[in-house]
């Protein structure tokens, strides 16, 4: 028998599940605060849902197989195609703009490394049916507010925002041909991680000359809306291409979130379907992989045979976020927070009273536990402490006769006799 889960898959012991639940609860709270409704889809989908539009990288990582009905299927590696499929099927009936969120578990056969596993949970927040750049700002704000809800500030996390339309305008303005854009985008995407000479080689192989190569690096180095706007001012169609990004950045400033936001054209995003503003959130020290990534994907619904609706969204994983929270000591402890551990001094009548009391208290919503096998009071007190119970409630023959129990505060070490009637009514309120 194998003692471990498969590589890249996690066992959630109570402490790890406490962190996951804390992350989910915060995701749900902020998404709801933004007026998003929760949905879900199936974890297994037809393979071609992903081969059609997600792009090569994700397709190579699919957990795909042929099912017993001879269908080509895949475990979902991302939520966006499922969302597009679901919305496309009911596009007429749904009130636009649609604001939906989901917390699916996703599966990708990745090379395992820090922050990347073969399964993860991912909050998805998407808006469908809205072309305005205010929708882009709304989603970037939601992603930032989630991190603020975990007590992370601009010294901890940053949103890096770019726009594929801006990249296109600047590159085509430098007379790079449409057919050569993918190579430029791939180089810009890697410009922080891969040495410059390797990138130069990549461009050379794609037929780039010295001048075009320099233009690609100049675009990758642009930072801040001021510099980007100035560069756009020098190219045909630049003014128009930069307008949504300018609007989104101005909206984020008006919300008071400017400190979190950097315009950074090296954000391209790997998935093939993005068409406009794209963004990623990172830890400020940039030691970890992206916490979150998303953008506008206006053509995807039409590609699924649906109505041609503009769409945008992001995915935020639980893995990098969990690491960040653990690093900051902000992860919660696993604990059932027992109100009391009940102790019967002897079996028989003491135990009957403990069982009656435990059941009545649980009915009133007080979390309580008692020893499932009889043992001495000292042993039971040890177990009560190990359980992290706030107090022990001890019932012996004398106490029973007097209609009371001894309540020991396990933190302070103090003791008091409390009437059983009071324990049932009012003591735990
Ligand atoms: P993505 O960039 O592939 O986008 O993933 C979004 C986030 O999910 C990443 O930033 C990361 O936190 C987390 N993530 C992705 N892969 C893994 C992995 N193997 N292990 C741990 N965490 C991971 C998408 O999936 C898009 N569908 C997001 C989206 C929604 N775009 C529009 N709407």
mmCIF file of N, CA and C in Angstrom, residues 161-234:
data_model
loop_
_atom_site.group_PDB
_atom_site.id
_atom_site.type_symbol
_atom_site.label_atom_id
_atom_site.label_comp_id
_atom_site.label_asym_id
_atom_site.label_seq_id
_atom_site.Cartn_x
_atom_site.Cartn_y
_atom_site.Cartn_z
ATOM 1 N N UNK A 161 -0.915 45.230 -14.304
ATOM 2 C CA UNK A 161 -1.987 45.314 -15.290
ATOM 3 C C UNK A 161 -1.418 45.672 -16.654
ATOM 4 N N UNK A 162 -1.933 45.016 -17.692
ATOM 5 C CA UNK A 162 -1.501 45.281 -19.057
ATOM 6 C C UNK A 162 -2.725 45.165 -19.976
ATOM 7 N N UNK A 163 -2.507 45.301 -21.269
ATOM 8 C CA UNK A 163 -3.619 45.189 -22.216
ATOM 9 C C UNK A 163 -3.072 44.661 -23.540
ATOM 10 N N UNK A 164 -3.642 43.560 -23.999
ATOM 11 C CA UNK A 164 -3.140 42.976 -25.254
ATOM 12 C C UNK A 164 -3.346 43.913 -26.441
ATOM 13 N N UNK A 165 -4.396 44.765 -26.383
ATOM 14 C CA UNK A 165 -4.617 45.721 -27.477
ATOM 15 C C UNK A 165 -3.492 46.754 -27.511
ATOM 16 N N UNK A 166 -3.007 47.144 -26.319
ATOM 17 C CA UNK A 166 -1.899 48.104 -26.228
ATOM 18 C C UNK A 166 -0.619 47.462 -26.772
ATOM 19 N N UNK A 167 -0.399 46.205 -26.365
ATOM 20 C CA UNK A 167 0.796 45.503 -26.854
ATOM 21 C C UNK A 167 0.791 45.413 -28.380
ATOM 22 N N UNK A 168 -0.363 45.044 -28.910
ATOM 23 C CA UNK A 168 -0.494 44.935 -30.377
ATOM 24 C C UNK A 168 -0.191 46.266 -31.057
ATOM 25 N N UNK A 169 -0.836 47.348 -30.537
ATOM 26 C CA UNK A 169 -0.667 48.663 -31.169
ATOM 27 C C UNK A 169 0.806 49.081 -31.140
ATOM 28 N N UNK A 170 1.457 48.870 -30.012
ATOM 29 C CA UNK A 170 2.863 49.297 -29.900
ATOM 30 C C UNK A 170 3.768 48.462 -30.799
ATOM 31 N N UNK A 171 3.526 47.157 -30.849
ATOM 32 C CA UNK A 171 4.395 46.292 -31.655
ATOM 33 C C UNK A 171 4.153 46.530 -33.150
ATOM 34 N N UNK A 172 2.882 46.656 -33.525
ATOM 35 C CA UNK A 172 2.601 46.902 -34.941
ATOM 36 C C UNK A 172 3.063 48.301 -35.330
ATOM 37 N N UNK A 173 3.023 49.212 -34.369
ATOM 38 C CA UNK A 173 3.544 50.563 -34.598
ATOM 39 C C UNK A 173 5.041 50.542 -34.861
ATOM 40 N N UNK A 174 5.722 49.527 -34.345
ATOM 41 C CA UNK A 174 7.164 49.378 -34.594
ATOM 42 C C UNK A 174 7.405 48.545 -35.854
ATOM 43 N N UNK A 175 6.355 48.430 -36.655
ATOM 44 C CA UNK A 175 6.400 47.716 -37.926
ATOM 45 C C UNK A 175 6.724 46.233 -37.806
ATOM 46 N N UNK A 176 6.243 45.662 -36.729
ATOM 47 C CA UNK A 176 6.338 44.207 -36.592
ATOM 48 C C UNK A 176 5.058 43.643 -37.216
ATOM 49 N N UNK A 177 5.233 42.674 -38.110
ATOM 50 C CA UNK A 177 4.071 42.182 -38.866
ATOM 51 C C UNK A 177 3.172 41.338 -37.974
ATOM 52 N N UNK A 178 1.895 41.335 -38.297
ATOM 53 C CA UNK A 178 0.891 40.581 -37.530
ATOM 54 C C UNK A 178 1.351 39.134 -37.267
ATOM 55 N N UNK A 179 1.851 38.496 -38.313
ATOM 56 C CA UNK A 179 2.276 37.093 -38.199
ATOM 57 C C UNK A 179 3.448 36.903 -37.240
ATOM 58 N N UNK A 180 4.176 37.982 -36.977
ATOM 59 C CA UNK A 180 5.345 37.869 -36.083
ATOM 60 C C UNK A 180 5.010 38.228 -34.635
ATOM 61 N N UNK A 181 3.754 38.662 -34.397
ATOM 62 C CA UNK A 181 3.397 39.083 -33.038
ATOM 63 C C UNK A 181 3.520 37.974 -31.986
ATOM 64 N N UNK A 182 3.089 36.727 -32.293
ATOM 65 C CA UNK A 182 3.171 35.696 -31.247
ATOM 66 C C UNK A 182 4.579 35.546 -30.666
ATOM 67 N N UNK A 183 5.603 35.630 -31.500
ATOM 68 C CA UNK A 183 6.979 35.492 -30.996
ATOM 69 C C UNK A 183 7.305 36.652 -30.057
ATOM 70 N N UNK A 184 6.883 37.872 -30.436
ATOM 71 C CA UNK A 184 7.153 39.040 -29.586
ATOM 72 C C UNK A 184 6.437 38.892 -28.250
ATOM 73 N N UNK A 185 5.181 38.453 -28.298
ATOM 74 C CA UNK A 185 4.417 38.306 -27.049
ATOM 75 C C UNK A 185 5.041 37.244 -26.153
ATOM 76 N N UNK A 186 5.498 36.150 -26.769
ATOM 77 C CA UNK A 186 6.134 35.086 -25.981
ATOM 78 C C UNK A 186 7.399 35.612 -25.297
ATOM 79 N N UNK A 187 8.154 36.452 -25.996
ATOM 80 C CA UNK A 187 9.394 37.008 -25.422
ATOM 81 C C UNK A 187 9.065 38.009 -24.300
ATOM 82 N N UNK A 188 8.077 38.867 -24.543
ATOM 83 C CA UNK A 188 7.697 39.859 -23.515
ATOM 84 C C UNK A 188 7.204 39.132 -22.262
ATOM 85 N N UNK A 189 6.428 38.092 -22.458
ATOM 86 C CA UNK A 189 5.896 37.291 -21.357
ATOM 87 C C UNK A 189 7.024 36.715 -20.492
ATOM 88 N N UNK A 190 8.127 36.312 -21.134
ATOM 89 C CA UNK A 190 9.225 35.659 -20.401
ATOM 90 C C UNK A 190 10.316 36.635 -19.985
ATOM 91 N N UNK A 191 10.148 37.934 -20.298
ATOM 92 C CA UNK A 191 11.296 38.836 -20.182
ATOM 93 C C UNK A 191 11.845 38.968 -18.769
ATOM 94 N N UNK A 192 11.045 38.636 -17.754
ATOM 95 C CA UNK A 192 11.590 38.734 -16.387
ATOM 96 C C UNK A 192 12.254 37.438 -15.931
ATOM 97 N N UNK A 193 11.944 36.339 -16.605
ATOM 98 C CA UNK A 193 12.408 35.037 -16.100
ATOM 99 C C UNK A 193 13.551 34.450 -16.919
ATOM 100 N N UNK A 194 13.674 34.882 -18.163
ATOM 101 C CA UNK A 194 14.633 34.232 -19.074
ATOM 102 C C UNK A 194 15.723 35.247 -19.448
ATOM 103 N N UNK A 195 17.018 34.818 -19.465
ATOM 104 C CA UNK A 195 18.099 35.758 -19.799
ATOM 105 C C UNK A 195 17.916 36.384 -21.191
ATOM 106 N N UNK A 196 18.386 37.643 -21.291
ATOM 107 C CA UNK A 196 18.137 38.417 -22.498
ATOM 108 C C UNK A 196 18.698 37.739 -23.761
ATOM 109 N N UNK A 197 19.893 37.139 -23.638
ATOM 110 C CA UNK A 197 20.494 36.545 -24.847
ATOM 111 C C UNK A 197 19.653 35.381 -25.389
ATOM 112 N N UNK A 198 19.001 34.645 -24.461
ATOM 113 C CA UNK A 198 18.134 33.535 -24.900
ATOM 114 C C UNK A 198 16.923 34.105 -25.650
ATOM 115 N N UNK A 199 16.389 35.217 -25.097
ATOM 116 C CA UNK A 199 15.219 35.843 -25.729
ATOM 117 C C UNK A 199 15.595 36.399 -27.107
ATOM 118 N N UNK A 200 16.778 37.008 -27.189
ATOM 119 C CA UNK A 200 17.242 37.544 -28.479
ATOM 120 C C UNK A 200 17.327 36.422 -29.510
ATOM 121 N N UNK A 201 17.803 35.277 -29.042
ATOM 122 C CA UNK A 201 17.929 34.113 -29.929
ATOM 123 C C UNK A 201 16.545 33.668 -30.432
ATOM 124 N N UNK A 202 15.569 33.673 -29.485
ATOM 125 C CA UNK A 202 14.195 33.285 -29.854
ATOM 126 C C UNK A 202 13.658 34.198 -30.964
ATOM 127 N N UNK A 203 13.917 35.499 -30.821
ATOM 128 C CA UNK A 203 13.415 36.455 -31.809
ATOM 129 C C UNK A 203 14.123 36.267 -33.143
ATOM 130 N N UNK A 204 15.414 36.016 -33.051
ATOM 131 C CA UNK A 204 16.213 35.825 -34.273
ATOM 132 C C UNK A 204 15.665 34.650 -35.078
ATOM 133 N N UNK A 205 15.357 33.571 -34.340
ATOM 134 C CA UNK A 205 14.816 32.380 -35.014
ATOM 135 C C UNK A 205 13.466 32.658 -35.678
ATOM 136 N N UNK A 206 12.741 33.644 -35.130
ATOM 137 C CA UNK A 206 11.444 34.000 -35.739
ATOM 138 C C UNK A 206 11.603 35.080 -36.806
ATOM 139 N N UNK A 207 12.843 35.341 -37.219
ATOM 140 C CA UNK A 207 13.078 36.257 -38.324
ATOM 141 C C UNK A 207 13.165 37.729 -37.942
ATOM 142 N N UNK A 208 13.365 38.020 -36.659
ATOM 143 C CA UNK A 208 13.460 39.413 -36.220
ATOM 144 C C UNK A 208 14.855 39.976 -36.506
ATOM 145 N N UNK A 209 14.894 41.214 -37.022
ATOM 146 C CA UNK A 209 16.169 41.909 -37.193
ATOM 147 C C UNK A 209 16.510 42.687 -35.924
ATOM 148 N N UNK A 210 17.653 43.407 -35.955
ATOM 149 C CA UNK A 210 18.121 44.164 -34.776
ATOM 150 C C UNK A 210 17.106 45.215 -34.323
ATOM 151 N N UNK A 211 16.571 45.967 -35.296
ATOM 152 C CA UNK A 211 15.674 47.069 -34.967
ATOM 153 C C UNK A 211 14.384 46.552 -34.311
ATOM 154 N N UNK A 212 13.797 45.487 -34.884
ATOM 155 C CA UNK A 212 12.554 44.940 -34.320
ATOM 156 C C UNK A 212 12.803 44.351 -32.926
ATOM 157 N N UNK A 213 13.963 43.690 -32.786
ATOM 158 C CA UNK A 213 14.305 43.101 -31.483
ATOM 159 C C UNK A 213 14.379 44.202 -30.426
ATOM 160 N N UNK A 214 15.042 45.298 -30.761
ATOM 161 C CA UNK A 214 15.153 46.415 -29.804
ATOM 162 C C UNK A 214 13.763 46.965 -29.478
ATOM 163 N N UNK A 215 12.887 47.017 -30.495
ATOM 164 C CA UNK A 215 11.527 47.542 -30.272
ATOM 165 C C UNK A 215 10.761 46.651 -29.282
ATOM 166 N N UNK A 216 10.936 45.336 -29.412
ATOM 167 C CA UNK A 216 10.243 44.403 -28.504
ATOM 168 C C UNK A 216 10.702 44.645 -27.068
ATOM 169 N N UNK A 217 12.021 44.777 -26.854
ATOM 170 C CA UNK A 217 12.528 45.002 -25.492
ATOM 171 C C UNK A 217 12.088 46.358 -24.950
ATOM 172 N N UNK A 218 11.995 47.360 -25.826
ATOM 173 C CA UNK A 218 11.556 48.693 -25.376
ATOM 174 C C UNK A 218 10.114 48.622 -24.872
ATOM 175 N N UNK A 219 9.269 47.852 -25.562
ATOM 176 C CA UNK A 219 7.874 47.704 -25.124
ATOM 177 C C UNK A 219 7.833 47.003 -23.757
ATOM 178 N N UNK A 220 8.639 45.952 -23.603
ATOM 179 C CA UNK A 220 8.633 45.194 -22.347
ATOM 180 C C UNK A 220 9.059 46.050 -21.155
ATOM 181 N N UNK A 221 9.829 47.085 -21.416
ATOM 182 C CA UNK A 221 10.352 47.894 -20.305
ATOM 183 C C UNK A 221 9.415 49.016 -19.872
ATOM 184 N N UNK A 222 8.357 49.253 -20.644
ATOM 185 C CA UNK A 222 7.456 50.372 -20.290
ATOM 186 C C UNK A 222 6.734 50.091 -18.975
ATOM 187 N N UNK A 223 6.742 51.092 -18.070
ATOM 188 C CA UNK A 223 6.038 50.962 -16.789
ATOM 189 C C UNK A 223 5.240 52.227 -16.523
ATOM 190 N N UNK A 224 4.036 52.070 -16.000
ATOM 191 C CA UNK A 224 3.227 53.218 -15.590
ATOM 192 C C UNK A 224 2.379 53.717 -16.739
ATOM 193 N N UNK A 225 1.190 54.206 -16.409
ATOM 194 C CA UNK A 225 0.243 54.616 -17.446
ATOM 195 C C UNK A 225 0.766 55.829 -18.227
ATOM 196 N N UNK A 226 1.563 56.685 -17.551
ATOM 197 C CA UNK A 226 2.112 57.867 -18.222
ATOM 198 C C UNK A 226 3.030 57.475 -19.366
ATOM 199 N N UNK A 227 3.986 56.593 -19.097
ATOM 200 C CA UNK A 227 4.942 56.176 -20.128
ATOM 201 C C UNK A 227 4.250 55.394 -21.241
ATOM 202 N N UNK A 228 3.298 54.542 -20.846
ATOM 203 C CA UNK A 228 2.584 53.742 -21.851
ATOM 204 C C UNK A 228 1.791 54.673 -22.768
ATOM 205 N N UNK A 229 1.100 55.666 -22.168
ATOM 206 C CA UNK A 229 0.311 56.606 -22.981
ATOM 207 C C UNK A 229 1.222 57.387 -23.921
ATOM 208 N N UNK A 230 2.383 57.800 -23.413
ATOM 209 C CA UNK A 230 3.310 58.568 -24.251
ATOM 210 C C UNK A 230 3.754 57.718 -25.437
ATOM 211 N N UNK A 231 4.069 56.448 -25.187
ATOM 212 C CA UNK A 231 4.507 55.580 -26.285
ATOM 213 C C UNK A 231 3.365 55.365 -27.275
ATOM 214 N N UNK A 232 2.144 55.239 -26.767
ATOM 215 C CA UNK A 232 0.990 55.035 -27.654
ATOM 216 C C UNK A 232 0.739 56.265 -28.526
ATOM 217 N N UNK A 233 1.087 57.448 -27.983
ATOM 218 C CA UNK A 233 0.912 58.696 -28.727
ATOM 219 C C UNK A 233 1.711 58.719 -30.021
ATOM 220 N N UNK A 234 2.739 57.878 -30.100
ATOM 221 C CA UNK A 234 3.610 57.881 -31.282
ATOM 222 C C UNK A 234 3.224 56.860 -32.338
#
